[in-house]
CSV table of C-alpha atoms and ligand atoms in Angstrom, one decimal:
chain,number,residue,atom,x,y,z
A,1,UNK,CA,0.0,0.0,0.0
A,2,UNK,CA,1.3,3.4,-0.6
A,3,UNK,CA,1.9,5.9,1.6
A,4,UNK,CA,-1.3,7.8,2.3
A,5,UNK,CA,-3.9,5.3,0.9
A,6,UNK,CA,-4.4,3.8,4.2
A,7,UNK,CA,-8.5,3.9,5.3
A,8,UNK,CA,-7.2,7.3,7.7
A,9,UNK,CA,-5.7,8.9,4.6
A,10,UNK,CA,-8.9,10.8,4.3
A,11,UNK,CA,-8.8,12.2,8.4
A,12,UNK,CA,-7.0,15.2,9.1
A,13,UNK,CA,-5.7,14.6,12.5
A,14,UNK,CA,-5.7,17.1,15.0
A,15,UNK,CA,-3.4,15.6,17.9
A,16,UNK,CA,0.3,15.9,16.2
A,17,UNK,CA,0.8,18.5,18.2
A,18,UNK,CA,-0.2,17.6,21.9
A,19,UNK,CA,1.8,18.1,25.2
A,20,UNK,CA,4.8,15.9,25.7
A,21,UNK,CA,7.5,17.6,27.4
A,22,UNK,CA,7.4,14.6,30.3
A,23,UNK,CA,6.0,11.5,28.8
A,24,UNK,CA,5.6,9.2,32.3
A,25,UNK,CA,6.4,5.3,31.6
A,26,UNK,CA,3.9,3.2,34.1
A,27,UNK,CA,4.4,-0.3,34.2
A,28,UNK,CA,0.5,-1.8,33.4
A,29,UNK,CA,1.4,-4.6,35.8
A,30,UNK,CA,1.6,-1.9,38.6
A,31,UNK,CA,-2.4,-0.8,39.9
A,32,UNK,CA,-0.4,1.2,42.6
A,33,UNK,CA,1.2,2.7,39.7
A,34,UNK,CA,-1.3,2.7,37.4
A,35,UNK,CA,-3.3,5.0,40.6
A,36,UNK,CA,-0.3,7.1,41.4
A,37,UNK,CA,0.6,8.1,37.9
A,38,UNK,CA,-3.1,10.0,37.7
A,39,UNK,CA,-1.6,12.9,39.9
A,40,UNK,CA,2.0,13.1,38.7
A,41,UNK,CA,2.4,16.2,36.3
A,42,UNK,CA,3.6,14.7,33.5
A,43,UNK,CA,1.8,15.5,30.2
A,44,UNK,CA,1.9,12.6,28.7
A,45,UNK,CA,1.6,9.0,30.5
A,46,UNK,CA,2.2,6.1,28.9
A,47,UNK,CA,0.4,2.6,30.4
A,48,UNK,CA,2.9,0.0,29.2
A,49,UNK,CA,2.7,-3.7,28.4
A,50,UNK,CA,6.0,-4.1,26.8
A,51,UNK,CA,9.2,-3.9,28.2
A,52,UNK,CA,8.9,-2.9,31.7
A,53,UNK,CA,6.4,-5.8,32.4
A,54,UNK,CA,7.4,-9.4,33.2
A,55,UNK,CA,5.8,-12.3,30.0
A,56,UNK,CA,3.7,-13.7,32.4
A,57,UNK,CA,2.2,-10.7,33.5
A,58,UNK,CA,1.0,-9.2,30.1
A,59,UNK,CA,-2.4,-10.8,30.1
A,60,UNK,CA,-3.6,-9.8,33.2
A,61,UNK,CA,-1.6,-6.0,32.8
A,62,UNK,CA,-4.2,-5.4,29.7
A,63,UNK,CA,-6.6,-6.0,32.2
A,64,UNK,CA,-5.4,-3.4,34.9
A,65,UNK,CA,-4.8,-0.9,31.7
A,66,UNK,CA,-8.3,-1.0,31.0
A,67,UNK,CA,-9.3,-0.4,34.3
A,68,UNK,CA,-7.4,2.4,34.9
A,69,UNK,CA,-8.5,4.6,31.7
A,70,UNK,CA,-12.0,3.5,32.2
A,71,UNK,CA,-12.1,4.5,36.1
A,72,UNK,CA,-9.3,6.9,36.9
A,73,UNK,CA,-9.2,11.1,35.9
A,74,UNK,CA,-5.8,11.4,33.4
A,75,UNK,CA,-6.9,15.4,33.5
A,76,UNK,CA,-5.7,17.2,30.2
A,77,UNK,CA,-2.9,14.7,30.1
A,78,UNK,CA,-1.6,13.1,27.2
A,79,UNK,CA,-3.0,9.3,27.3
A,80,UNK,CA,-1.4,6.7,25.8
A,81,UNK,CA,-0.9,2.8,25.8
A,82,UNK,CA,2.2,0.9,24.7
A,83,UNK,CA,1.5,-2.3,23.2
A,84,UNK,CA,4.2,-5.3,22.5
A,85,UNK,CA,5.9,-5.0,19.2
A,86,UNK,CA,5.4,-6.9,16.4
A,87,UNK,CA,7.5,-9.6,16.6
A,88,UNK,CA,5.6,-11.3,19.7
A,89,UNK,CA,2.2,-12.8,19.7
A,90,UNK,CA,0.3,-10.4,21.9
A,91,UNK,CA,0.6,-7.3,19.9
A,92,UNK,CA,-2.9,-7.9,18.0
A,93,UNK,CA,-4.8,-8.8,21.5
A,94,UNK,CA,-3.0,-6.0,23.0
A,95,UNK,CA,-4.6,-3.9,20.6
A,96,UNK,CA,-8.1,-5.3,20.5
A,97,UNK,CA,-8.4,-5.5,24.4
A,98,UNK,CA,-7.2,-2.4,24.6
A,99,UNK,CA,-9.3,-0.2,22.5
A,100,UNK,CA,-12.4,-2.0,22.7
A,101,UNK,CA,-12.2,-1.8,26.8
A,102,UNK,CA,-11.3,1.7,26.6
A,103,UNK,CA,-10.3,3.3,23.5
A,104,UNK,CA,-12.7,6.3,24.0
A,105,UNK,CA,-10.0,7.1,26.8
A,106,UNK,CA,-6.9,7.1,24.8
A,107,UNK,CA,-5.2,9.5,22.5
A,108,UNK,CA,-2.4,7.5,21.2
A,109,UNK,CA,-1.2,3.5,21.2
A,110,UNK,CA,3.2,3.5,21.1
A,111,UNK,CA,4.5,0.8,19.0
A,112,UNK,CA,7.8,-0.3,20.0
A,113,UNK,CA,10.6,-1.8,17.8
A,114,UNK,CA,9.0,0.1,14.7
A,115,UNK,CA,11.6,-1.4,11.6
A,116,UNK,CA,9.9,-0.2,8.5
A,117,UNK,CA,6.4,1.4,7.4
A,118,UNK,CA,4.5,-2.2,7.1
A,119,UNK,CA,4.5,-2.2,11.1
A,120,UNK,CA,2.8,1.2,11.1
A,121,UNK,CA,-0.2,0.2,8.5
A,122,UNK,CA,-0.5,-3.1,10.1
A,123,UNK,CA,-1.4,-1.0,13.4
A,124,UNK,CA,-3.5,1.3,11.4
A,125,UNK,CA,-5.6,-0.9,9.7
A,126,UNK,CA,-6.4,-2.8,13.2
A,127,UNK,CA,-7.3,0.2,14.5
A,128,UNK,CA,-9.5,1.5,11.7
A,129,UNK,CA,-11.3,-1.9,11.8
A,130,UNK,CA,-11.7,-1.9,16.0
A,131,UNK,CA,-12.8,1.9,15.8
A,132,UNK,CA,-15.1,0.6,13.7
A,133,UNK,CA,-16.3,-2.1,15.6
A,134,UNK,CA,-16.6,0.0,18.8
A,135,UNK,CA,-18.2,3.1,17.0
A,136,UNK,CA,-14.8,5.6,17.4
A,137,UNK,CA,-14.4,8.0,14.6
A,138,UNK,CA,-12.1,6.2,12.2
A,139,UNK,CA,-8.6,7.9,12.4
A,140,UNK,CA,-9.4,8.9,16.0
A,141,UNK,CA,-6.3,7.1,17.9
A,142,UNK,CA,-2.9,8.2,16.9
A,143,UNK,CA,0.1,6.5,16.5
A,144,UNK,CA,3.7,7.2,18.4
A,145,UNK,CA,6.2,5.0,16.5
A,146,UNK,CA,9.8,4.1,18.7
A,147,UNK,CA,12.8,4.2,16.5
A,148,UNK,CA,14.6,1.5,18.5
A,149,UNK,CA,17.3,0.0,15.6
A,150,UNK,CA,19.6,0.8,12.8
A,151,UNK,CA,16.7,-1.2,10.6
A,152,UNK,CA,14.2,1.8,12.2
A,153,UNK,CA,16.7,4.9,11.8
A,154,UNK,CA,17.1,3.7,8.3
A,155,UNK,CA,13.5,3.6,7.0
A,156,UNK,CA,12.8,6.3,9.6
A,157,UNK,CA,11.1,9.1,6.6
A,158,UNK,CA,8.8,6.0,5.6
A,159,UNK,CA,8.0,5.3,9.1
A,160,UNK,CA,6.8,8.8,9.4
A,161,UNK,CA,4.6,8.7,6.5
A,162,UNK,CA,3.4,5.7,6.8
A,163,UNK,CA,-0.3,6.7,8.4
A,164,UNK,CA,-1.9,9.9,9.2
A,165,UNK,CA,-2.1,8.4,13.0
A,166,UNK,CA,1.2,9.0,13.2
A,167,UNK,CA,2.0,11.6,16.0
A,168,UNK,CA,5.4,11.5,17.2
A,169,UNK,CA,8.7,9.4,16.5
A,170,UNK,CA,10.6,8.2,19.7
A,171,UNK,CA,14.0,7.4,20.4
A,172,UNK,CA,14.3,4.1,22.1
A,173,UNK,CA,17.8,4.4,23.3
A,174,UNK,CA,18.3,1.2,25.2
A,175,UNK,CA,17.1,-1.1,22.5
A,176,UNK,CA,18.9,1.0,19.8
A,177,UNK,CA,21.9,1.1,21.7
A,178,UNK,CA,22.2,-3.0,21.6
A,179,UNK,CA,20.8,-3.0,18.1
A,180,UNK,CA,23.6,-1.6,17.0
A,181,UNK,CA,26.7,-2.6,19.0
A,182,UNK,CA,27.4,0.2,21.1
A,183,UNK,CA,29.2,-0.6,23.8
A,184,UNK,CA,27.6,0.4,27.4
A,185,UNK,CA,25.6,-0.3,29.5
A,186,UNK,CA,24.4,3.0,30.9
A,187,UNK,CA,21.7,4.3,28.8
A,188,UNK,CA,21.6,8.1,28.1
A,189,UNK,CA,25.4,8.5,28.4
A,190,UNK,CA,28.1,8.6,26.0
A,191,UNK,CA,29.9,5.0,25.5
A,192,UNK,CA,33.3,5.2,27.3
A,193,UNK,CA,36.1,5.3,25.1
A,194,UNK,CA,34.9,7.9,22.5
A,195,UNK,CA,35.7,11.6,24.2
A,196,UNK,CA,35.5,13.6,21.0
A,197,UNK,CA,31.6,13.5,20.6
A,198,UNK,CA,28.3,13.0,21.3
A,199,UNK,CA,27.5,9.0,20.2
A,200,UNK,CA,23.7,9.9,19.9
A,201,UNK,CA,23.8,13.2,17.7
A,202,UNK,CA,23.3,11.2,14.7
A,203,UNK,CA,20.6,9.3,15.7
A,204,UNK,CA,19.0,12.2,17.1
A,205,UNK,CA,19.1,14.4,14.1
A,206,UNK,CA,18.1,11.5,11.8
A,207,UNK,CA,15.2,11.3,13.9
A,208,UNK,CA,14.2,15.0,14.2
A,209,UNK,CA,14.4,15.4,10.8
A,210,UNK,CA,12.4,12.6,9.5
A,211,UNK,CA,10.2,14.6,12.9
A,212,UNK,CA,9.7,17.7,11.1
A,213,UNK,CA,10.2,16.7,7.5
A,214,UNK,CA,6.7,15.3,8.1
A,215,UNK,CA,5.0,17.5,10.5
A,216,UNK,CA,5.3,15.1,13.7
A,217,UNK,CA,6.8,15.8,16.9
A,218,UNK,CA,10.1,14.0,18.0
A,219,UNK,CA,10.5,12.6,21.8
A,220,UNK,CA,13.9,11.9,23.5
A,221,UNK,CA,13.8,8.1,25.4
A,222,UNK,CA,14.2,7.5,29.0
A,223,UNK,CA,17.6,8.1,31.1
A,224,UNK,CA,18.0,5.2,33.2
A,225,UNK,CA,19.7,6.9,35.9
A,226,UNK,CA,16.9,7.6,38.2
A,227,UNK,CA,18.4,9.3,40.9
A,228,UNK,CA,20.9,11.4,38.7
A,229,UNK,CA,18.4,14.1,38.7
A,230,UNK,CA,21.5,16.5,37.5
A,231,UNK,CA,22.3,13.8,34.9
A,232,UNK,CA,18.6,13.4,33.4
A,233,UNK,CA,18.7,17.4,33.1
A,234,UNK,CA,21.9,17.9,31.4
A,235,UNK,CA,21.0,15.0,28.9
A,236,UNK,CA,17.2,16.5,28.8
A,237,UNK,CA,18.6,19.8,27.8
A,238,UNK,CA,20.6,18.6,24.7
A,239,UNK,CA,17.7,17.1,22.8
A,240,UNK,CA,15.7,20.1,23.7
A,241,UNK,CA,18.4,22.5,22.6
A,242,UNK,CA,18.4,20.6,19.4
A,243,UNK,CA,14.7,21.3,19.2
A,244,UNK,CA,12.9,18.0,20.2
A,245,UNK,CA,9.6,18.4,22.0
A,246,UNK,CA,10.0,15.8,25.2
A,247,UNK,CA,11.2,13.1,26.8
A,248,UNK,CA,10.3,10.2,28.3
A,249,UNK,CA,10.3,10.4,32.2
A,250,UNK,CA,11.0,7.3,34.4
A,251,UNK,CA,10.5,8.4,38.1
A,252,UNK,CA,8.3,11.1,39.6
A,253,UNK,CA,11.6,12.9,40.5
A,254,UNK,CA,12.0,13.2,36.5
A,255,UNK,CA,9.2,15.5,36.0
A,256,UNK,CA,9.8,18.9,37.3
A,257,UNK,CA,13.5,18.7,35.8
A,258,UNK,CA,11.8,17.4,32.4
A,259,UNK,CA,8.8,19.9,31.8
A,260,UNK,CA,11.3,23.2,32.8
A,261,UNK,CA,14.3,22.0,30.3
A,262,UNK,CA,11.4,21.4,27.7
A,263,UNK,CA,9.4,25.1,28.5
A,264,UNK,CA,11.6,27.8,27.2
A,265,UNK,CA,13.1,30.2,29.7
A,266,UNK,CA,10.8,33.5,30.8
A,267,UNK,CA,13.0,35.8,29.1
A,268,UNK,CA,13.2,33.3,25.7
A,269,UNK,CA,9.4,33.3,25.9
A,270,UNK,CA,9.1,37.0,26.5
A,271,UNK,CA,11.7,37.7,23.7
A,272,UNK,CA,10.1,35.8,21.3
A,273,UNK,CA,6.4,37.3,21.7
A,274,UNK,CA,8.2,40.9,21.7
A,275,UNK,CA,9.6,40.0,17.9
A,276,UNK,CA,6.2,38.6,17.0
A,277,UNK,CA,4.6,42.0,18.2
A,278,UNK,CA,7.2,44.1,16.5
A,279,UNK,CA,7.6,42.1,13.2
A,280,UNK,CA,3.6,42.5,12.8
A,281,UNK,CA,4.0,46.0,13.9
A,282,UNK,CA,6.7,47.4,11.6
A,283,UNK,CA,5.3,45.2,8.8
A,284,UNK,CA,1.8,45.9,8.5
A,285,UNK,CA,1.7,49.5,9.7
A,286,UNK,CA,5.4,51.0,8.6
A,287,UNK,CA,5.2,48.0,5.7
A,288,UNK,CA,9.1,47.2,6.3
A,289,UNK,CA,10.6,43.7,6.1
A,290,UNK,CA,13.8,43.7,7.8
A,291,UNK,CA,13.8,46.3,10.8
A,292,UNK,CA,15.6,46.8,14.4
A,293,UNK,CA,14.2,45.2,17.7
A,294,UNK,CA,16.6,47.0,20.1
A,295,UNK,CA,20.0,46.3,18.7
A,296,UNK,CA,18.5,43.1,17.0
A,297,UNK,CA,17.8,42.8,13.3
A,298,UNK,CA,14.6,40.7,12.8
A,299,UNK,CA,13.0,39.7,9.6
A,300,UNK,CA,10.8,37.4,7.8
A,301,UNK,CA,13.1,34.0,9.5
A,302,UNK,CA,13.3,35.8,12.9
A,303,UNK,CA,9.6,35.7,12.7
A,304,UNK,CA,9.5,31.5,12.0
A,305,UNK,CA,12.1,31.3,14.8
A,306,UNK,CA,10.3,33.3,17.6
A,307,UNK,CA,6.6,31.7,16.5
A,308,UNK,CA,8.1,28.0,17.6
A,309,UNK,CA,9.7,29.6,21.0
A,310,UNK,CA,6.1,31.3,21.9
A,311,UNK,CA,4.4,28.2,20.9
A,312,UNK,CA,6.2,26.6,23.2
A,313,UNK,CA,6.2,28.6,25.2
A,314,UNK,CA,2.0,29.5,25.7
A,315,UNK,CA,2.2,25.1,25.8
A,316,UNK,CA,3.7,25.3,28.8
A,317,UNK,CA,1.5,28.1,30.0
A,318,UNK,CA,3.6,30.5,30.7
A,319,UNK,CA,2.7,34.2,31.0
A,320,UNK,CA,4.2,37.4,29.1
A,321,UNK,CA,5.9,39.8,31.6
A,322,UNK,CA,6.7,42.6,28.6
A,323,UNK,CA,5.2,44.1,26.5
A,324,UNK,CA,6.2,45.4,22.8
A,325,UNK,CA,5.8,49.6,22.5
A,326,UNK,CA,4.8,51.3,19.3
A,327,UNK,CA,7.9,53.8,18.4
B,401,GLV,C1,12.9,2.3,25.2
B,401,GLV,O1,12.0,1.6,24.8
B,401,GLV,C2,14.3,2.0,25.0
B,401,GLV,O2,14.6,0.9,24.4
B,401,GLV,O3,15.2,2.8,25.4
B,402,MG,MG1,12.8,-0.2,23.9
């Protein structure tokens, strides 16, 4: 099938573009997890039934999952369910249980161990055909698709295409980094032995790009260190300085760290509504393209620039403290 001819093709999708700054892994094996999670402030949760729960425990997990959307209150948070990938047999019953127990509570299912664009249209033609079973608008879950191996990172711009579901693509570092070899053990940090650089700026960019060359959002994966709150931070703040929306979040004490490296700084925020205000200003009234904010040129791409720093920024609800002045 090509690209676009899926049975969604036809949707236009409005969720690309929902809070993740702190997407919260919760173990669907966990009820006391499952519970807790509701008041954490994350935006994005994500119940799992892959890798963070035991083989025996799967069944019942989808159970607990279904449960917990159906009875708890998520609040404006991001809701999502990981299912297995599809090299197991309990992805298509992951699915099925899933959305049919409680897929009027969900925004999103994550598929792990995405390797090419047949594992995204096999997800989104289950899902059309369960939507349609259950009487959900066709389209209306979305799709976040890990990039978790060089097979992945390689077909990554198919993967990204592959369905108008898709939302976000997400760096599964762990898996990626045994997929292809690297060698530690410490997931989030550079491998010893290799000073000069950053091991992951590759994989990151590769995966931003195919991000934005399609109009999805790109997550960061977990940090393993839990208590390393300093450690999480500085490796939060490189994929944000890069420009990726989130990351995932493994321990309440992630959270705070997480949604402040991903919210740009007051004065960023306040800068960047200032150059919207004066571009619109000196543009429209004085009809000039290229003009001086302070000592600061701005133009037409200081305009594109400042509009992704104020979106951001009004996300994460913050607040203008200045205000632009007509000359
Ligand atoms: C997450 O799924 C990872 O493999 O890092
Ligand atoms: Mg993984």
């Amino acid at each position: 099938m090509r690209p676009g001819t899926t049975s969604t093709a036809r949707l236009c999708r409005v969720g690309r573009m929902r809070a993740r700054r702190t997407c919260l892994a919760v173990p669907g094996s966990n009820p006391r997890f499952l519970e807790k999670a509701q008041g954490l402030p994350a935006d994005e949760v994500f119940l799992d039934l892959e890798d963070s729960v035991a083989p025996l425990a799967k069944e019942p997990a989808r159970g607990n999952i279904v449960a917990a959307l159906k009875e708890g209150d998520w609040g404006g948070k991001t809701v999502v369910v990981r299912v297995n990938d599809l090299s197991t047999s309990w992805t298509y019953r992951d699915v099925i249980e899933v959305v049919e127990g409680a897929g009027d509570r969900l925004h999103c299912l994550m598929l792990p161990k995405v390797e090419d664009a047949s594992h995204v249209r096999w997800l989104d033609v289950l899902l059309t055909q369960v939507e349609k079973a259950v009487g959900l608008p066709v389209g209306a879950i979305g799709i976040e698709a890990q990039i978790e191996s060089a097979r992945g990172l390689v077909n990554v711009d198919e993967i990204a295409q592959a369905s108008p579901r898709v939302e976000t693509l997400v760096f599964g570092p762990a898996d990626f980094m045994a997929s292809i070899g690297m060698r530690t053990l410490v997931v989030g940090e550079q491998p010893p032995g290799y000073p000069e650089g950053d091991a992951y700026h590759y994989i990151l960019m590769r995966i931003l790009m195919a991000a934005r060359a399609h109009g999805l959002q790109a997550i960061d994966g977990p940090y393993l260190q839990i208590k390393d709150v300093d450690g999480f931070r500085r490796v939060a703040a490189r994929a944000a300085a890069l420009g990726f929306d989130g990351k995932w979040v493994l321990h309440p004490g992630q959270i705070d760290a997480g949604n402040e490296v991903f919210s740009p700084a007051q004065d960023d925020y306040d800068h960047a509504e200032l150059i919207l205000d004066a571009y619109d200003y000196y543009t429209t009234v004085e009809r000039r393209g290229a003009v001086m904010l302070g000592d600061e040129m701005i133009d037409e791409a200081s305009r594109k620039m400042a509009l992704v720093v104020a979106a951001k920024g009004r996300a994460a609800g913050l607040a203008r403290t200045r205000r632009f002045e007509r000359p």
